[in-house]
Coordinates of C-alpha atoms in Angstrom, one line a residue:
M8 CA -16.7 32.6 -1.2
K9 CA -16.1 34.2 2.2
K10 CA -17.7 37.4 1.1
K11 CA -20.8 35.5 0.0
F12 CA -21.2 33.9 3.4
L13 CA -20.9 37.2 5.2
G14 CA -23.2 39.0 2.7
M15 CA -26.0 36.4 3.4
F16 CA -25.5 36.8 7.1
M17 CA -25.7 40.6 7.0
V18 CA -28.8 40.6 4.8
A19 CA -30.5 38.4 7.3
A20 CA -29.4 40.5 10.2
L21 CA -30.6 43.7 8.6
S22 CA -34.0 42.2 7.9
V23 CA -34.3 41.1 11.5
S24 CA -33.4 44.5 12.7
M25 CA -36.0 46.1 10.5
L26 CA -38.7 43.8 11.8
A27 CA -37.8 44.5 15.4
G28 CA -38.0 48.3 14.7
C29 CA -41.5 48.0 13.3
A30 CA -42.7 45.9 16.2
G31 CA -41.4 48.4 18.7
A32 CA -43.3 51.2 17.0
A33 CA -46.7 49.5 16.9
E34 CA -48.6 52.6 18.1
Q35 CA -46.8 54.9 15.7
S36 CA -47.2 55.3 11.9
V37 CA -45.4 52.6 10.0
P38 CA -42.9 53.9 7.5
E39 CA -42.8 52.5 4.0
A40 CA -40.5 49.5 3.5
P41 CA -37.3 50.4 1.7
A42 CA -37.0 49.3 -1.9
E43 CA -35.4 45.8 -2.5
E44 CA -32.4 47.3 -4.3
T45 CA -31.8 49.7 -1.4
T46 CA -31.7 46.8 1.1
Q47 CA -29.3 44.8 -1.1
E48 CA -27.1 47.9 -1.6
A49 CA -26.9 48.5 2.1
A50 CA -26.0 44.9 2.8
E51 CA -23.2 45.0 0.2
E52 CA -21.9 48.2 1.8
V53 CA -21.8 46.5 5.2
T54 CA -20.1 43.5 3.7
E55 CA -17.4 45.6 2.1
A56 CA -16.9 47.4 5.4
A57 CA -16.6 44.3 7.5
P58 CA -13.2 43.9 9.2
E59 CA -10.9 41.1 7.9
E60 CA -11.1 39.0 11.1
T61 CA -14.9 38.9 10.8
T62 CA -14.6 37.6 7.3
A63 CA -12.2 34.8 8.3
E64 CA -14.4 33.8 11.2
A65 CA -17.3 33.3 8.8
A66 CA -15.6 30.6 6.8
L67 CA -14.6 27.0 7.9
E68 CA -11.0 26.5 8.9
D69 CA -9.0 24.0 6.9
G70 CA -9.7 20.5 8.1
V71 CA -12.0 17.4 7.8
Y72 CA -15.6 17.5 8.8
S73 CA -18.8 15.5 8.5
A74 CA -21.7 17.2 6.6
K75 CA -25.2 16.3 5.5
F76 CA -25.6 15.8 1.7
T77 CA -29.2 16.0 0.5
T78 CA -30.7 16.0 -3.0
D79 CA -34.0 16.6 -4.7
G80 CA -34.3 13.1 -6.1
S81 CA -35.0 9.6 -4.7
M82 CA -32.6 8.0 -7.2
F83 CA -29.6 10.2 -6.3
H84 CA -28.6 10.0 -2.7
V85 CA -25.9 8.8 -0.2
N86 CA -25.6 5.1 0.6
E87 CA -27.9 4.2 3.5
V88 CA -24.9 3.1 5.6
Y89 CA -23.7 6.7 5.8
K90 CA -27.2 8.2 6.7
D91 CA -27.1 11.1 4.2
R92 CA -23.7 12.2 5.3
G93 CA -20.4 12.7 3.6
T94 CA -16.8 13.8 4.5
L95 CA -16.3 17.5 3.9
T96 CA -12.7 18.5 3.4
V97 CA -11.6 22.2 3.6
K98 CA -8.2 23.0 2.2
D99 CA -6.9 26.5 1.4
G100 CA -10.5 27.8 1.7
Q101 CA -11.9 25.4 -0.9
M102 CA -14.5 22.8 0.1
T103 CA -15.0 19.3 -1.3
I104 CA -17.4 16.6 0.0
H105 CA -16.8 12.9 -0.6
I106 CA -20.1 10.9 -0.8
T107 CA -20.6 7.2 -1.2
L108 CA -23.5 6.1 -3.4
P109 CA -25.7 3.0 -3.2
S110 CA -24.3 1.4 -6.4
K111 CA -22.2 1.9 -9.5
N112 CA -25.1 3.1 -11.6
T113 CA -24.0 6.7 -11.6
V114 CA -21.1 6.9 -14.0
N115 CA -20.1 10.7 -13.9
L116 CA -21.2 13.9 -12.2
F117 CA -20.9 17.5 -13.5
M118 CA -21.0 20.7 -11.6
G119 CA -23.8 22.5 -13.4
S120 CA -26.7 21.6 -15.7
A121 CA -27.2 18.4 -17.7
E122 CA -27.2 20.6 -20.8
D123 CA -23.8 22.0 -20.1
A124 CA -22.4 18.6 -19.1
Q125 CA -22.9 17.4 -22.7
K126 CA -21.0 20.3 -24.3
D127 CA -17.5 19.9 -25.7
G128 CA -14.8 20.4 -23.1
A129 CA -17.1 19.8 -20.1
E130 CA -15.1 18.6 -17.1
L131 CA -16.8 15.6 -15.6
L132 CA -16.2 14.3 -12.1
E133 CA -14.8 10.7 -12.2
P134 CA -16.0 8.1 -9.6
T135 CA -13.9 6.5 -6.9
I136 CA -14.4 2.8 -5.9
D137 CA -15.7 2.7 -2.3
T138 CA -16.2 -0.5 -0.3
V139 CA -19.3 -0.5 1.8
N140 CA -19.7 -2.9 4.8
Y141 CA -23.4 -3.5 5.6
D142 CA -24.9 -4.5 9.0
D143 CA -25.6 -8.0 7.7
G144 CA -21.9 -8.7 7.2
T145 CA -21.9 -8.3 3.4
T146 CA -19.7 -5.9 1.5
E147 CA -20.2 -4.2 -1.8
E148 CA -18.1 -2.0 -4.2
V149 CA -19.9 1.1 -5.2
H150 CA -19.1 4.5 -6.7
G151 CA -18.2 7.5 -4.7
F152 CA -17.5 11.1 -5.8
D153 CA -15.5 14.1 -4.6
I154 CA -17.8 17.0 -5.2
P155 CA -16.6 20.7 -5.0
V156 CA -18.9 22.6 -2.6
P157 CA -19.4 26.3 -3.6
Y158 CA -21.3 27.2 -0.5
L159 CA -23.2 25.6 2.5
D160 CA -26.8 25.6 3.3
E161 CA -27.9 26.6 -0.2
E162 CA -28.9 24.6 -3.3
F163 CA -26.4 24.2 -6.1
D164 CA -26.7 22.3 -9.4
V165 CA -25.2 18.9 -10.0
A166 CA -25.9 16.8 -13.1
L167 CA -25.4 13.0 -13.3
V168 CA -25.2 10.4 -16.1
G169 CA -26.0 6.8 -15.6
T170 CA -25.0 3.6 -17.3
K171 CA -27.5 4.2 -20.1
G172 CA -25.9 7.6 -21.0
K173 CA -28.8 9.9 -20.1
W174 CA -28.1 13.0 -18.1
Y175 CA -30.3 14.3 -15.2
D176 CA -30.4 17.6 -13.4
H177 CA -30.4 17.7 -9.6
K178 CA -30.3 20.3 -6.8
V179 CA -28.1 19.4 -3.8
V180 CA -27.5 21.0 -0.5
V181 CA -24.5 20.5 1.9
S182 CA -25.4 21.4 5.5
D183 CA -25.2 20.5 9.2
V184 CA -21.4 20.6 9.3
Q185 CA -19.9 18.9 12.3
E186 CA -16.4 19.4 13.6
D187 CA -16.1 15.8 14.9
A188 CA -15.6 14.5 11.3
G189 CA -18.6 12.1 11.6
D190 CA -19.9 10.4 14.7
D191 CA -16.4 10.5 16.1
D192 CA -12.7 10.3 15.1
Q193 CA -12.9 6.5 15.3
A194 CA -15.6 6.4 12.6
M195 CA -13.2 8.3 10.2
A196 CA -10.3 5.9 11.1
D197 CA -12.6 2.9 10.6
K198 CA -13.5 4.0 7.1
V199 CA -9.8 4.2 6.2
A200 CA -9.2 0.8 7.7
E201 CA -11.9 -0.6 5.5
L202 CA -10.4 0.9 2.4
I203 CA -6.9 -0.5 3.4
D204 CA -8.3 -4.0 4.1
A205 CA -10.0 -3.9 0.7
I206 CA -6.7 -3.6 -1.1
Y207 CA -4.9 -6.0 1.2
V208 CA -5.8 -8.8 -1.2
Q209 CA -3.9 -11.1 -3.6
N210 CA -6.4 -10.8 -6.6
Y211 CA -6.0 -8.1 -9.2
T212 CA -9.1 -6.5 -10.7
D213 CA -9.8 -3.6 -13.1
D214 CA -10.6 -1.5 -10.0
T215 CA -7.4 -2.2 -8.1
Y216 CA -5.6 1.0 -8.9
A217 CA -8.7 3.1 -8.2
N218 CA -9.2 1.4 -4.8
C219 CA -5.5 2.0 -3.9
E220 CA -5.9 5.7 -4.8
A221 CA -9.1 6.0 -2.7
A222 CA -7.4 4.5 0.3
K223 CA -4.5 6.9 0.1
K224 CA -6.8 9.9 -0.4
A225 CA -8.9 9.0 2.6
W226 CA -5.7 8.5 4.7
D227 CA -4.3 11.9 3.7
E228 CA -7.6 13.5 4.9
L229 CA -7.2 12.2 8.4
T230 CA -5.7 14.2 11.2
D231 CA -2.6 12.8 12.9
E232 CA -4.7 11.8 15.9
Q233 CA -7.2 9.9 13.6
K234 CA -4.4 8.1 11.8
E235 CA -3.3 6.6 15.1
L236 CA -6.8 5.0 15.4
V237 CA -6.7 3.1 12.1
E238 CA -7.1 -0.6 12.9
G239 CA -8.6 -3.3 10.7
E240 CA -8.1 -6.9 9.9
F241 CA -4.8 -5.9 8.1
A242 CA -4.8 -2.2 8.4
D243 CA -2.8 -0.2 11.0
P244 CA -1.2 3.2 11.2
D245 CA 2.1 1.8 9.7
Y246 CA 0.4 0.9 6.4
F247 CA 0.8 4.4 5.1
G248 CA 2.7 5.9 8.0
N249 CA 5.8 3.7 8.3
D250 CA 8.9 5.3 6.8
T251 CA 10.7 2.6 4.8
G252 CA 13.0 4.8 2.8
D253 CA 12.9 6.8 -0.4
A254 CA 10.7 5.1 -3.1
S255 CA 12.3 7.3 -5.8
K256 CA 15.5 5.4 -5.5
D257 CA 13.8 2.3 -6.7
D258 CA 13.4 1.5 -10.4
P259 CA 10.2 -0.6 -11.1
L260 CA 11.6 -1.7 -14.5
N261 CA 8.2 -1.6 -16.1
G262 CA 9.0 0.2 -19.3
D263 CA 8.2 -0.8 -22.8
E264 CA 10.5 -0.9 -25.9
I265 CA 11.9 -4.1 -24.6
G266 CA 13.3 -5.6 -27.8
E267 CA 13.2 -9.2 -28.8
K268 CA 15.2 -10.5 -25.7
E269 CA 14.0 -10.0 -22.2
L270 CA 15.3 -11.2 -18.8
L271 CA 12.3 -11.1 -16.4
V272 CA 13.3 -11.0 -12.7
V273 CA 10.4 -12.4 -10.6
S274 CA 10.4 -11.7 -6.9
F275 CA 7.9 -12.1 -4.1
G276 CA 8.4 -8.4 -3.4
T277 CA 8.5 -6.0 -0.4
S278 CA 6.9 -2.7 0.5
F279 CA 10.1 -1.6 2.3
N280 CA 11.5 0.9 -0.2
E281 CA 15.1 0.8 0.9
S282 CA 15.2 -3.0 0.9
R283 CA 13.5 -3.2 -2.5
A284 CA 16.1 -0.9 -4.0
E285 CA 19.1 -2.6 -2.3
D286 CA 18.1 -6.2 -2.3
I287 CA 15.9 -6.8 -5.3
G288 CA 17.4 -3.9 -7.2
G289 CA 20.9 -5.2 -6.5
I290 CA 20.1 -8.5 -8.2
E291 CA 18.4 -6.8 -11.1
K292 CA 21.4 -4.5 -11.7
A293 CA 23.9 -7.4 -11.5
L294 CA 21.9 -9.3 -14.1
A295 CA 21.6 -6.2 -16.4
A296 CA 25.3 -5.7 -16.2
A297 CA 26.0 -9.4 -17.0
Y298 CA 23.5 -9.6 -19.9
P299 CA 23.5 -6.3 -21.8
D300 CA 21.8 -7.9 -24.8
Y301 CA 18.7 -8.5 -22.7
S302 CA 16.2 -6.0 -21.4
V303 CA 15.8 -6.6 -17.6
R304 CA 12.2 -6.2 -16.4
R305 CA 10.6 -6.8 -13.0
A306 CA 7.5 -8.7 -11.7
F307 CA 6.3 -9.4 -8.2
T308 CA 4.2 -12.4 -7.3
A309 CA 2.6 -10.7 -4.2
Q310 CA -0.3 -8.5 -5.4
I311 CA -0.7 -7.4 -1.7
I312 CA 2.8 -5.9 -1.9
I313 CA 2.2 -4.3 -5.3
N314 CA -1.0 -2.6 -4.0
H315 CA 0.8 -1.4 -0.9
V316 CA 3.6 0.2 -2.9
Y317 CA 1.2 1.8 -5.4
A318 CA -1.2 3.1 -2.7
R319 CA 1.5 4.6 -0.6
D320 CA 4.1 5.8 -3.1
G321 CA 2.4 5.8 -6.5
E322 CA 4.9 3.3 -7.9
K323 CA 3.4 0.8 -10.3
I324 CA 5.1 -2.7 -10.3
D325 CA 3.9 -5.4 -12.7
N326 CA 2.5 -8.6 -11.4
V327 CA 3.6 -11.7 -13.3
E328 CA 0.7 -11.7 -15.8
Q329 CA 1.1 -7.9 -16.4
A330 CA 4.8 -8.4 -17.1
L331 CA 4.1 -11.3 -19.5
E332 CA 1.4 -9.3 -21.3
R333 CA 3.9 -6.4 -21.6
A334 CA 6.5 -8.8 -23.1
V335 CA 3.9 -10.1 -25.6
A336 CA 2.8 -6.6 -26.6
N337 CA 6.4 -5.6 -27.1
G338 CA 7.2 -8.5 -29.5
V339 CA 9.6 -10.4 -27.2
K340 CA 10.8 -13.6 -28.8
E341 CA 13.2 -15.0 -26.3
L342 CA 12.1 -14.8 -22.6
V343 CA 14.5 -15.7 -19.8
V344 CA 12.9 -15.9 -16.3
Q345 CA 15.0 -15.6 -13.2
P346 CA 13.1 -16.2 -9.9
T347 CA 14.7 -14.6 -6.9
H348 CA 12.8 -17.0 -4.6
L349 CA 14.9 -18.9 -2.1
M350 CA 13.8 -22.3 -3.2
H351 CA 11.4 -24.5 -5.3
G352 CA 8.5 -23.7 -3.0
A353 CA 4.8 -22.6 -3.4
E354 CA 5.7 -19.2 -5.0
Y355 CA 7.9 -20.9 -7.5
D356 CA 5.2 -23.4 -8.4
E357 CA 2.6 -20.6 -8.9
L358 CA 5.1 -18.9 -11.2
M359 CA 5.5 -22.0 -13.3
D360 CA 1.7 -22.4 -13.5
T361 CA 1.3 -18.8 -14.8
L362 CA 4.2 -19.2 -17.3
S363 CA 2.6 -22.4 -18.8
K364 CA -0.2 -20.2 -20.1
Y365 CA 2.2 -18.1 -22.1
E366 CA 4.6 -20.6 -23.5
D367 CA 3.2 -20.4 -27.0
K368 CA 3.5 -16.6 -27.0
F369 CA 7.3 -16.7 -27.3
E370 CA 9.7 -18.5 -29.5
K371 CA 11.9 -19.5 -26.5
V372 CA 11.2 -19.5 -22.8
V373 CA 13.9 -20.4 -20.3
V374 CA 13.4 -20.5 -16.5
S375 CA 16.5 -20.3 -14.3
E376 CA 17.0 -21.9 -10.9
P377 CA 15.9 -20.2 -7.6
L378 CA 18.7 -19.2 -5.3
L379 CA 19.4 -22.5 -3.4
G380 CA 19.0 -24.7 -6.4
E381 CA 17.4 -28.2 -6.4
V382 CA 15.7 -29.2 -3.1
G383 CA 16.8 -32.8 -2.6
K384 CA 15.1 -35.7 -0.9
D385 CA 16.1 -35.1 2.8
A386 CA 18.0 -33.0 5.2
T387 CA 21.4 -34.5 4.3
V388 CA 21.3 -33.3 0.7
I389 CA 23.4 -30.2 0.0
N390 CA 24.8 -28.6 -3.1
S391 CA 27.2 -26.0 -4.4
D392 CA 24.4 -23.3 -4.4
K393 CA 23.7 -23.9 -0.7
E394 CA 27.4 -23.8 0.1
T395 CA 27.8 -20.5 -1.7
V396 CA 24.9 -18.9 0.1
A397 CA 26.0 -20.3 3.5
K398 CA 29.5 -18.9 3.1
A399 CA 28.2 -15.6 1.8
V400 CA 25.6 -14.8 4.5
T401 CA 27.9 -16.0 7.3
A402 CA 30.8 -13.9 6.0
A403 CA 28.6 -10.8 5.7
A404 CA 27.1 -11.3 9.2
V405 CA 30.6 -11.8 10.8
K406 CA 31.9 -8.7 9.1
D407 CA 28.9 -6.6 10.1
A408 CA 29.4 -7.8 13.7
G409 CA 33.0 -6.6 13.7
F410 CA 34.9 -9.9 13.7
A411 CA 37.7 -11.0 11.5
D412 CA 36.3 -14.4 10.9
I413 CA 33.7 -16.9 12.2
D414 CA 36.2 -18.5 14.6
A415 CA 36.9 -15.1 16.3
A416 CA 33.1 -14.6 16.8
E417 CA 32.8 -18.2 18.2
K418 CA 35.6 -17.5 20.8
D419 CA 33.8 -14.4 21.9
G420 CA 30.7 -16.5 22.6
V421 CA 28.6 -15.1 19.7
A422 CA 26.0 -17.2 17.9
F423 CA 24.5 -16.2 14.6
V424 CA 20.9 -17.1 14.0
F425 CA 19.7 -16.8 10.4
M426 CA 15.9 -16.5 10.2
G427 CA 14.1 -17.7 7.1
H428 CA 10.4 -17.6 6.3
G429 CA 9.5 -21.3 6.6
T430 CA 6.9 -23.1 4.6
S431 CA 4.4 -26.1 4.8
H432 CA 5.5 -26.9 1.2
T433 CA 7.6 -30.1 0.8
A434 CA 10.5 -27.7 0.0
K435 CA 10.7 -26.9 3.8
V436 CA 13.5 -29.5 4.0
T437 CA 15.7 -26.8 2.4
Y438 CA 16.0 -25.1 5.8
S439 CA 17.2 -28.4 7.4
Q440 CA 19.7 -28.8 4.5
M441 CA 21.0 -25.3 5.2
Q442 CA 21.7 -26.2 8.8
T443 CA 23.5 -29.4 7.5
Q444 CA 25.5 -27.1 5.2
M445 CA 26.5 -24.8 8.1
D446 CA 27.5 -27.9 10.1
T447 CA 29.5 -29.3 7.2
L448 CA 31.4 -26.0 6.9
G449 CA 32.3 -26.2 10.6
Y450 CA 30.2 -23.2 11.6
K451 CA 29.4 -24.5 15.1
N452 CA 27.9 -21.1 16.2
V453 CA 25.4 -20.7 13.2
F454 CA 21.8 -21.7 13.6
I455 CA 18.9 -21.8 11.1
G456 CA 15.4 -20.8 12.2
T457 CA 12.1 -19.8 10.5
V458 CA 9.2 -17.4 11.2
E459 CA 6.6 -20.1 10.4
G460 CA 8.4 -22.7 12.5
E461 CA 8.3 -25.2 9.6
P462 CA 10.2 -27.5 9.7
E463 CA 9.6 -27.9 13.4
E464 CA 13.3 -27.8 14.4
T465 CA 13.5 -24.2 13.1
E466 CA 10.7 -22.9 15.4
L467 CA 11.8 -20.0 17.7
S468 CA 11.8 -21.9 21.0
E469 CA 13.7 -24.8 19.5
V470 CA 16.4 -22.5 18.2
I471 CA 16.6 -20.7 21.5
N472 CA 17.2 -24.0 23.3
K473 CA 19.9 -25.0 20.8
V474 CA 21.8 -21.8 21.3
K475 CA 21.4 -22.1 25.1
E476 CA 22.6 -25.7 25.1
A477 CA 25.7 -24.6 23.1
R478 CA 26.3 -22.0 25.8
Y479 CA 26.6 -18.9 23.7
K480 CA 25.8 -15.7 25.6
K481 CA 25.6 -13.3 22.7
V482 CA 23.2 -13.6 19.7
V483 CA 23.2 -11.9 16.3
L484 CA 19.9 -12.2 14.4
R485 CA 19.9 -11.8 10.6
P486 CA 17.4 -12.7 7.9
L487 CA 18.0 -15.7 5.7
M488 CA 15.8 -14.0 3.1
V489 CA 16.5 -12.4 -0.3
V490 CA 14.8 -9.2 1.0
A491 CA 15.0 -7.6 4.4
G492 CA 11.4 -6.5 4.5
D493 CA 8.5 -6.8 6.9
H494 CA 9.6 -10.2 8.3
A495 CA 13.1 -8.9 9.0
N496 CA 12.0 -5.6 10.5
N497 CA 9.0 -6.8 12.5
D498 CA 9.0 -10.6 13.0
M499 CA 12.7 -10.7 13.7
A500 CA 13.8 -7.3 15.0
G501 CA 10.5 -5.7 16.2
D502 CA 9.7 -4.6 19.7
D503 CA 6.5 -6.7 20.0
E504 CA 6.7 -9.5 22.5
D505 CA 6.3 -12.2 19.7
S506 CA 9.4 -11.0 17.7
W507 CA 12.5 -13.1 17.7
K508 CA 14.5 -10.4 19.4
S509 CA 12.0 -10.2 22.2
G510 CA 11.9 -13.9 22.5
F511 CA 15.6 -14.2 23.0
E512 CA 15.6 -11.3 25.4
A513 CA 12.7 -12.7 27.4
D514 CA 14.5 -16.0 27.8
G515 CA 17.0 -14.3 30.1
S516 CA 19.9 -16.6 29.1
F517 CA 21.7 -14.1 26.9
D518 CA 23.8 -11.1 27.7
E519 CA 23.3 -9.4 24.3
V520 CA 20.9 -9.7 21.4
T521 CA 21.5 -7.6 18.3
C522 CA 19.9 -7.6 14.8
Q523 CA 21.3 -7.0 11.3
I524 CA 18.6 -5.8 8.9
S525 CA 20.2 -6.9 5.6
G526 CA 18.8 -9.1 2.8
L527 CA 20.7 -11.7 0.8
G528 CA 20.1 -9.8 -2.4
R529 CA 22.7 -7.1 -1.6
I530 CA 25.5 -9.5 -1.1
D531 CA 27.9 -9.6 -4.1
D532 CA 28.4 -13.4 -4.1
V533 CA 24.6 -14.0 -4.0
Q534 CA 24.2 -11.6 -7.0
K535 CA 26.9 -13.5 -8.8
L536 CA 25.1 -16.8 -8.1
Y537 CA 22.0 -15.5 -9.8
V538 CA 24.1 -14.5 -12.8
E539 CA 25.6 -18.0 -12.9
H540 CA 22.1 -19.5 -12.8
V541 CA 21.1 -17.6 -15.9
E542 CA 24.3 -18.6 -17.7
S543 CA 23.5 -22.3 -16.9
A544 CA 19.9 -21.9 -18.1
L545 CA 21.0 -20.4 -21.4
K546 CA 23.4 -23.2 -22.3

């Protein structure tokens, strides 16, 4: 490819030189023009003799550029939003341009003629799903393509086939390469932000996986500087850039060959790889060990989380409907469902609604209790499940803080604040019940709070005031959540001014504020409680 660029350049230079020579000798006899093959031969000789550094300079360096993409047809062109331009990526000397089309009417492309595209073994280009944001505020999903570019500023053949199955020949040209990757770096970053926002959704469609792949591909094509500019409604540089641990250590438990008995573990989910493996994986492993006659499988209720994990790490996790369809397809007769949710809240209700659509697909369906058991009518109602969890999380926090027991921590002026999620659901009384449980156990220096501030007495400022009034000078923050994911790492322990850590520090009443990033799911006694819940459900 490099030789071709230089050869074209030298032919042009030689032609210009010849014309200049003729003009300078206007009053002399004009010599005969050299034969065409002689001119070509001379150009090739110059090309072969060119120094290596000149050849390198004639080609584009590896990187991301903006380039004009024009065609010979009115029905095949770039979407109007992108003004005849695409993203040109150069890697290891090979060029590829990504273009976004006006619709999904073009199904496949082929590098070559329409005739060759229809031959056996022809390698067709598959479309991506691109989301276009128009000036009027509307959005549309259309097809895009990654097209290999053999050379610049010269026509090459591309064939396309539409929804009716008819192939068409086209000539295309890639030209006007700009080093600023579009109008500017922000434009490139904004495109990636749009792709991330498009997959930050709770609904699953047939295009979901393709959309995830397109977002990751676009992110990978950004420079480090451009990645820092990514900012959307939900998108930010941490969506792909945050290091949350090794995804390969997690088992998505989405295999077939399940057998007739399945134990489906349903969780909200987390995109934090280490927490997913330790917290959710810990519960799943404990259940698998306790019930070897059942195939343990996983499902997440948060499609947003599923999309994030797949887009970033390529790990496919079933949503609830996918997991249930897998069970049906594998001939499962007895289905046991264990929610890892903390309580009978909104997520649990949605799970039960989905399960109701599949009850007639199995001979037996059993649903086990969430972690804290039945909710109860008011803040005074506690049960053995809440007691077990209260003792387990407090013991773990005390140990991690370096104390022999809760009394030793209390004497040292240490308060433990366990932060839950919070909810507007009627089950929010569960958090008040957990505070009652801590009080009943005599844990004077343990306080329950929630990110959402529901119920009201668990809101951050309320909890800070309670700890101050009790005159504790040291604070240990720890999640009251099955998984230590985004809420634990950011809402609780983050450096932003609205985090719980920052809130306690800004108050100025405390000598020390520390955080423990650890979910309930990795605590042995919590894992045992889930095992007991399944045992009770099977009786």
